[in-house]
mmCIF file of C-alpha atoms and ligand atoms in Angstrom:
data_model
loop_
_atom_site.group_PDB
_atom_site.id
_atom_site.type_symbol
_atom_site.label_atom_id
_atom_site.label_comp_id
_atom_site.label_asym_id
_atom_site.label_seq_id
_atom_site.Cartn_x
_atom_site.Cartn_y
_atom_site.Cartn_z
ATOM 1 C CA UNK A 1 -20.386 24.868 -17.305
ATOM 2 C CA UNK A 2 -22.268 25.765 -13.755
ATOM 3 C CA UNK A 3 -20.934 22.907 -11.148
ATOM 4 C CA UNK A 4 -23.556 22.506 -8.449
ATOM 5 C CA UNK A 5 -22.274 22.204 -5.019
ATOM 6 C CA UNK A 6 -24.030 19.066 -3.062
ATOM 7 C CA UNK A 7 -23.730 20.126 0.729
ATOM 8 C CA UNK A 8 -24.362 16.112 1.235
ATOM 9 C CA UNK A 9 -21.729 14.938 -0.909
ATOM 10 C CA UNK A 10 -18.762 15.068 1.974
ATOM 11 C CA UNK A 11 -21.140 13.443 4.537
ATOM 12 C CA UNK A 12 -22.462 10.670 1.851
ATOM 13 C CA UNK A 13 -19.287 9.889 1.008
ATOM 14 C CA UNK A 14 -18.119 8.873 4.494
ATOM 15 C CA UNK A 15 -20.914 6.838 4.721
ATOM 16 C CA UNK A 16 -19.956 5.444 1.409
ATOM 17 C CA UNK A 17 -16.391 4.465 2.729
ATOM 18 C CA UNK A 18 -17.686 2.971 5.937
ATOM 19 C CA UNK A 19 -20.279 0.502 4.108
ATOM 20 C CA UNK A 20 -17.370 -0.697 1.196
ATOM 21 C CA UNK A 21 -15.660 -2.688 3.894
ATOM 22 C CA UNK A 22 -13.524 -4.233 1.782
ATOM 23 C CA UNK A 23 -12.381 -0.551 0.575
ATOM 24 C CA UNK A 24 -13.055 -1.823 -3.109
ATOM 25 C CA UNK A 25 -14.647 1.310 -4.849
ATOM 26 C CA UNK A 26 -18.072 -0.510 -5.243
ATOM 27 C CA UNK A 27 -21.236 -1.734 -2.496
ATOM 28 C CA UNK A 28 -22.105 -5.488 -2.337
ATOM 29 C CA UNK A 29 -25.125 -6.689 -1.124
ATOM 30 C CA UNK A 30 -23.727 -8.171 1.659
ATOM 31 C CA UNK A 31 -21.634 -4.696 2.247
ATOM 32 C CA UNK A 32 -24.949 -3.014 2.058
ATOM 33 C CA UNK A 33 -27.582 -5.691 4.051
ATOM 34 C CA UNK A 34 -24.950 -4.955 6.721
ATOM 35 C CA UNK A 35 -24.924 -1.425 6.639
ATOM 36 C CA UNK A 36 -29.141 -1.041 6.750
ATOM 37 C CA UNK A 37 -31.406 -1.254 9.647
ATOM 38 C CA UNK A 38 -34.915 -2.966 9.752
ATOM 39 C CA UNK A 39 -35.586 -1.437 13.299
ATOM 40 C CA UNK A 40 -34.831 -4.551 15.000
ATOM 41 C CA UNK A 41 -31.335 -6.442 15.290
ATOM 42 C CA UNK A 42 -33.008 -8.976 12.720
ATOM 43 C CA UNK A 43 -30.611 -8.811 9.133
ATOM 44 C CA UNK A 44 -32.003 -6.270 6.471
ATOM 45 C CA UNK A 45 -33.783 -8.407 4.124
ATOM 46 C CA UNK A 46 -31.843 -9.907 1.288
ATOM 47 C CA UNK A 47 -34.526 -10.178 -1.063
ATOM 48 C CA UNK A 48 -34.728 -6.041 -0.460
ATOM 49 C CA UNK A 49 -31.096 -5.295 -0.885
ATOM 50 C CA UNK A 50 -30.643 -7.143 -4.301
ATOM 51 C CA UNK A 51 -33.977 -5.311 -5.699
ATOM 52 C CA UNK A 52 -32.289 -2.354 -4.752
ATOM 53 C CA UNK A 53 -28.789 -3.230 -5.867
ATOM 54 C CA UNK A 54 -30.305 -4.311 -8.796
ATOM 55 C CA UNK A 55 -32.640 -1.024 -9.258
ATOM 56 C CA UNK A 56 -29.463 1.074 -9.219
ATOM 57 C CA UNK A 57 -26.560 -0.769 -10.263
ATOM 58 C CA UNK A 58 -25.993 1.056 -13.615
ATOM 59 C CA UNK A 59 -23.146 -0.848 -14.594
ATOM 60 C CA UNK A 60 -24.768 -4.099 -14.121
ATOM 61 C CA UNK A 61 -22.001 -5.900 -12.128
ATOM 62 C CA UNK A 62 -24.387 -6.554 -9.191
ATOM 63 C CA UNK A 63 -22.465 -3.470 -7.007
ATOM 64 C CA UNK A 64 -23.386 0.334 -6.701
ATOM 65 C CA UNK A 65 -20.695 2.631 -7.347
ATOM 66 C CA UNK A 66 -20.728 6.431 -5.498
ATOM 67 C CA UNK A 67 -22.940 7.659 -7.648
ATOM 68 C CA UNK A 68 -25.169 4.799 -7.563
ATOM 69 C CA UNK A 69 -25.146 4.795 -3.683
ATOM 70 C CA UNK A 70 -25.852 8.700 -3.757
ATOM 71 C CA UNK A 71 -28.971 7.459 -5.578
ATOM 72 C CA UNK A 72 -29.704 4.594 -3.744
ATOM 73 C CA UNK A 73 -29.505 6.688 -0.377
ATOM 74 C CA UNK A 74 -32.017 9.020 -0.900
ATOM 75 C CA UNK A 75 -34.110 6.119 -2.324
ATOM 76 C CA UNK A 76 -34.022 4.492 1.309
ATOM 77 C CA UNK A 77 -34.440 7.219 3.356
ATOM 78 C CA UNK A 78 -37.840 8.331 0.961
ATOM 79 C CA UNK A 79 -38.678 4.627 1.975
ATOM 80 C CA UNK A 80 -38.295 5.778 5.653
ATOM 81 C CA UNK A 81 -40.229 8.941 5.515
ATOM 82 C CA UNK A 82 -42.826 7.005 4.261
ATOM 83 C CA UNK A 83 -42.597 4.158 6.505
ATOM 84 C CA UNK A 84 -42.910 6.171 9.357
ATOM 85 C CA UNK A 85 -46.009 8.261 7.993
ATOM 86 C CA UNK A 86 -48.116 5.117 7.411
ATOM 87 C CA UNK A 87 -47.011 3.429 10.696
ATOM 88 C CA UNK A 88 -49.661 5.593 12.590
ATOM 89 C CA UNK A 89 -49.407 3.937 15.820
ATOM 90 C CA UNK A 90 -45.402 4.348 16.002
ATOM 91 C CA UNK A 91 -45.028 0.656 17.030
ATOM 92 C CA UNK A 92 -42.567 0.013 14.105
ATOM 93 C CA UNK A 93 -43.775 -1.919 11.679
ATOM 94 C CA UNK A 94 -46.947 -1.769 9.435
ATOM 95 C CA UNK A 95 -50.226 -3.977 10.460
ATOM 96 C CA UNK A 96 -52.964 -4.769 7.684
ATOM 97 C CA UNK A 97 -55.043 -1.640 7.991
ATOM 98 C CA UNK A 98 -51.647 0.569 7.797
ATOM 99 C CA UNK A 99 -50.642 -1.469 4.360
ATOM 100 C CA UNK A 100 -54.260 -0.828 3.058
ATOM 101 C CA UNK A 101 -54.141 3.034 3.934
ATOM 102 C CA UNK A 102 -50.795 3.237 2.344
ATOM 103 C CA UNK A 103 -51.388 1.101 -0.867
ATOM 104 C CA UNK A 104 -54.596 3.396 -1.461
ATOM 105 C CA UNK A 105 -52.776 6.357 -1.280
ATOM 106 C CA UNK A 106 -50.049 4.910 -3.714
ATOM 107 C CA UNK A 107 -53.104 4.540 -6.228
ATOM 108 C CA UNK A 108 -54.238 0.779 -5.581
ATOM 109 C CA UNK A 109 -57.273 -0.178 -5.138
ATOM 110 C CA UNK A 110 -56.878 -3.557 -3.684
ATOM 111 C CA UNK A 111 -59.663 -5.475 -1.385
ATOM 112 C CA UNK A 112 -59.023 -6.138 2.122
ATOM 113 C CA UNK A 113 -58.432 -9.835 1.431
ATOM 114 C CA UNK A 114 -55.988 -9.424 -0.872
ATOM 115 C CA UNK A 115 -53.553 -6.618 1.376
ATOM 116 C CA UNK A 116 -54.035 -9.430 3.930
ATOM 117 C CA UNK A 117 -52.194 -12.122 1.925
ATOM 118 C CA UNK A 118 -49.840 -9.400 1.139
ATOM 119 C CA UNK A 119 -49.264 -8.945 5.030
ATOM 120 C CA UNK A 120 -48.475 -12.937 5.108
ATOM 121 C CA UNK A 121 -46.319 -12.918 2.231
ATOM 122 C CA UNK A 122 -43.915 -10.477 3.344
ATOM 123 C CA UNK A 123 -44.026 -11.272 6.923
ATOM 124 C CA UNK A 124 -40.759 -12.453 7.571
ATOM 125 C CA UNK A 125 -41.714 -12.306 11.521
ATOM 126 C CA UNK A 126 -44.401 -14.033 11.710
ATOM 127 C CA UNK A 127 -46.245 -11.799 13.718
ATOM 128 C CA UNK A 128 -48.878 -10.320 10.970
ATOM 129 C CA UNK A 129 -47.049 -7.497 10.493
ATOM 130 C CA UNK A 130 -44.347 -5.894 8.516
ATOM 131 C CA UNK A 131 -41.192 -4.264 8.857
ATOM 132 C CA UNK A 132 -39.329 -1.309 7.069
ATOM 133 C CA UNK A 133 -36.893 -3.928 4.589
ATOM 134 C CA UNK A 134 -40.217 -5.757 4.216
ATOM 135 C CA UNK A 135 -42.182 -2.894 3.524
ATOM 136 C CA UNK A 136 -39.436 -1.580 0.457
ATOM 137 C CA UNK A 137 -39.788 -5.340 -0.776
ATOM 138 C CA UNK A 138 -43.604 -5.677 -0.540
ATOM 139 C CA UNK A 139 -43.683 -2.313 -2.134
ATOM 140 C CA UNK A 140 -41.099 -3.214 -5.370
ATOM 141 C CA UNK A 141 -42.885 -6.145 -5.906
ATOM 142 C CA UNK A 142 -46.395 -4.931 -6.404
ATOM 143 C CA UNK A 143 -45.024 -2.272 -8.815
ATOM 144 C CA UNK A 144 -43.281 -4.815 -10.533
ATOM 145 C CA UNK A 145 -46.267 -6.990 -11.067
ATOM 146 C CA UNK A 146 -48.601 -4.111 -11.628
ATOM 147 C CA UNK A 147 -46.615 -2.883 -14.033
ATOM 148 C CA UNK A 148 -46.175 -5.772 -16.087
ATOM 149 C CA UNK A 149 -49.890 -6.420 -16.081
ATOM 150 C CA UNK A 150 -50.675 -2.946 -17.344
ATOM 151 C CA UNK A 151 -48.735 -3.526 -20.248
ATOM 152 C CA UNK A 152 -50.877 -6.054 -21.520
ATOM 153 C CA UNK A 153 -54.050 -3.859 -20.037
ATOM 154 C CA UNK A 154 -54.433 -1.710 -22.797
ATOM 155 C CA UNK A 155 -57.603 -0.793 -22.449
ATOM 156 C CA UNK A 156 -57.169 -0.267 -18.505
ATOM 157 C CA UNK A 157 -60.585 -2.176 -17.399
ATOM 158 C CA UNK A 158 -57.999 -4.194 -15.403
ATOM 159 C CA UNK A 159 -58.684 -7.272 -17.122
ATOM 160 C CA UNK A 160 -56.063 -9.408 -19.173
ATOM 161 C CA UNK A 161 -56.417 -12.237 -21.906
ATOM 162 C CA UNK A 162 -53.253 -13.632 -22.451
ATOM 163 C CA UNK A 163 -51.868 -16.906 -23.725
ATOM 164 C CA UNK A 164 -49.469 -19.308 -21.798
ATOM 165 C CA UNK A 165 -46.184 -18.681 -23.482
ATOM 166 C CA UNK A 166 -46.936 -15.089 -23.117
ATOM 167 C CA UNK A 167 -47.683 -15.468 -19.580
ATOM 168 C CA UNK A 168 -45.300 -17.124 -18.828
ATOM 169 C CA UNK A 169 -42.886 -14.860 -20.827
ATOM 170 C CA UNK A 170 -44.779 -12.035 -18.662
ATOM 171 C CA UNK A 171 -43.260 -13.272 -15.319
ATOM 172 C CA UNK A 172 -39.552 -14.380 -16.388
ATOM 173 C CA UNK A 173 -38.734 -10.982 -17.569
ATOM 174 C CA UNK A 174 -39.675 -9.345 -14.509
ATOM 175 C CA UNK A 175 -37.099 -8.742 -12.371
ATOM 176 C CA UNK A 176 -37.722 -9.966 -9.141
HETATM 177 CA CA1 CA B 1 -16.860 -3.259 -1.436
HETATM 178 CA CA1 CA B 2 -47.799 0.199 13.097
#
């Protein structure tokens, strides 16, 4: 059996060991809100760390182990690279017409109207713009919903006919 080296490892797991405060093995959210950065001194979002704790916690006890953090880490700092791409103007967060250019190049095709209730929904500033934790969130959340609707898409004309209890089945199983 061939054991592959990971240079990282060491490095991830001090940062590991300095975001379990409590020194308990496992990441809580509030272990790992505390340990992100938005960009500003504002908290991480905590709708965005329990999507992600969620997204990774393979043991389902609302914690990420090592492993799970190795995973989630390199989850976040994708999420950066790509924040910083689409934030053309460097001024740290994403404005309407950096959300549309991004979304299209994910593979939406969503109208102008639409990316700009998106900008108000995830504002969390108030400022008609959006930040990094509110980017990740914004980002989750349209997968999430997209995905759900393609399943009941078959045809992919991106129109649905769907009953109430089936709707309505539709949205409490995602996990948001
Ligand atoms: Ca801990
Ligand atoms: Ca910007």
């Amino acid at each position: 059996m061939a054991y592959v080296a990971n240079p990282d490892r060491n490095f991830l797991f001090d940062v590991f060991n300095g975001v379990d405060r409590d020194r308990s093995g496992l990441i809580n959210a509030d272990e790992l809100g505390m340990a992100l950065s938005n960009g500003t001194w504002s908290p991480f979002n905590p709708e965005t760390v329990r999507l992600m704790i969620g997204m990774f916690d393979k043991q389902n006890q609302g914690q990420v182990n090592f492993d799970d953090f190795a995973a989630l880490w390199k989850y976040v700092t994708d999420w950066q690279n790509c924040f910083r791409s689409f934030d053309r103007d460097n001024s740290g967060n994403i404005d309407k017409n950096e959300l549309q250019t991004a979304l299209t190049t994910f593979g939406y095709r969503l109208s102008e109207s639409l990316v700009e209730t998106m900008v108000r929904k995830f504002d969390r500033q108030g400022n008609g713009t959006i930040l990094f934790d509110d980017f990740i969130q914004c980002c989750i959340v349209l997968h999430t919903l997209t995905s759900a609707f393609r399943q009941h898409d078959a045809d992919g004309d991106g129109v649905i006919t769907i009953q109430y209890e089936q709707f309505l089945n539709m949205v409490m199983n995602m996990k948001l």
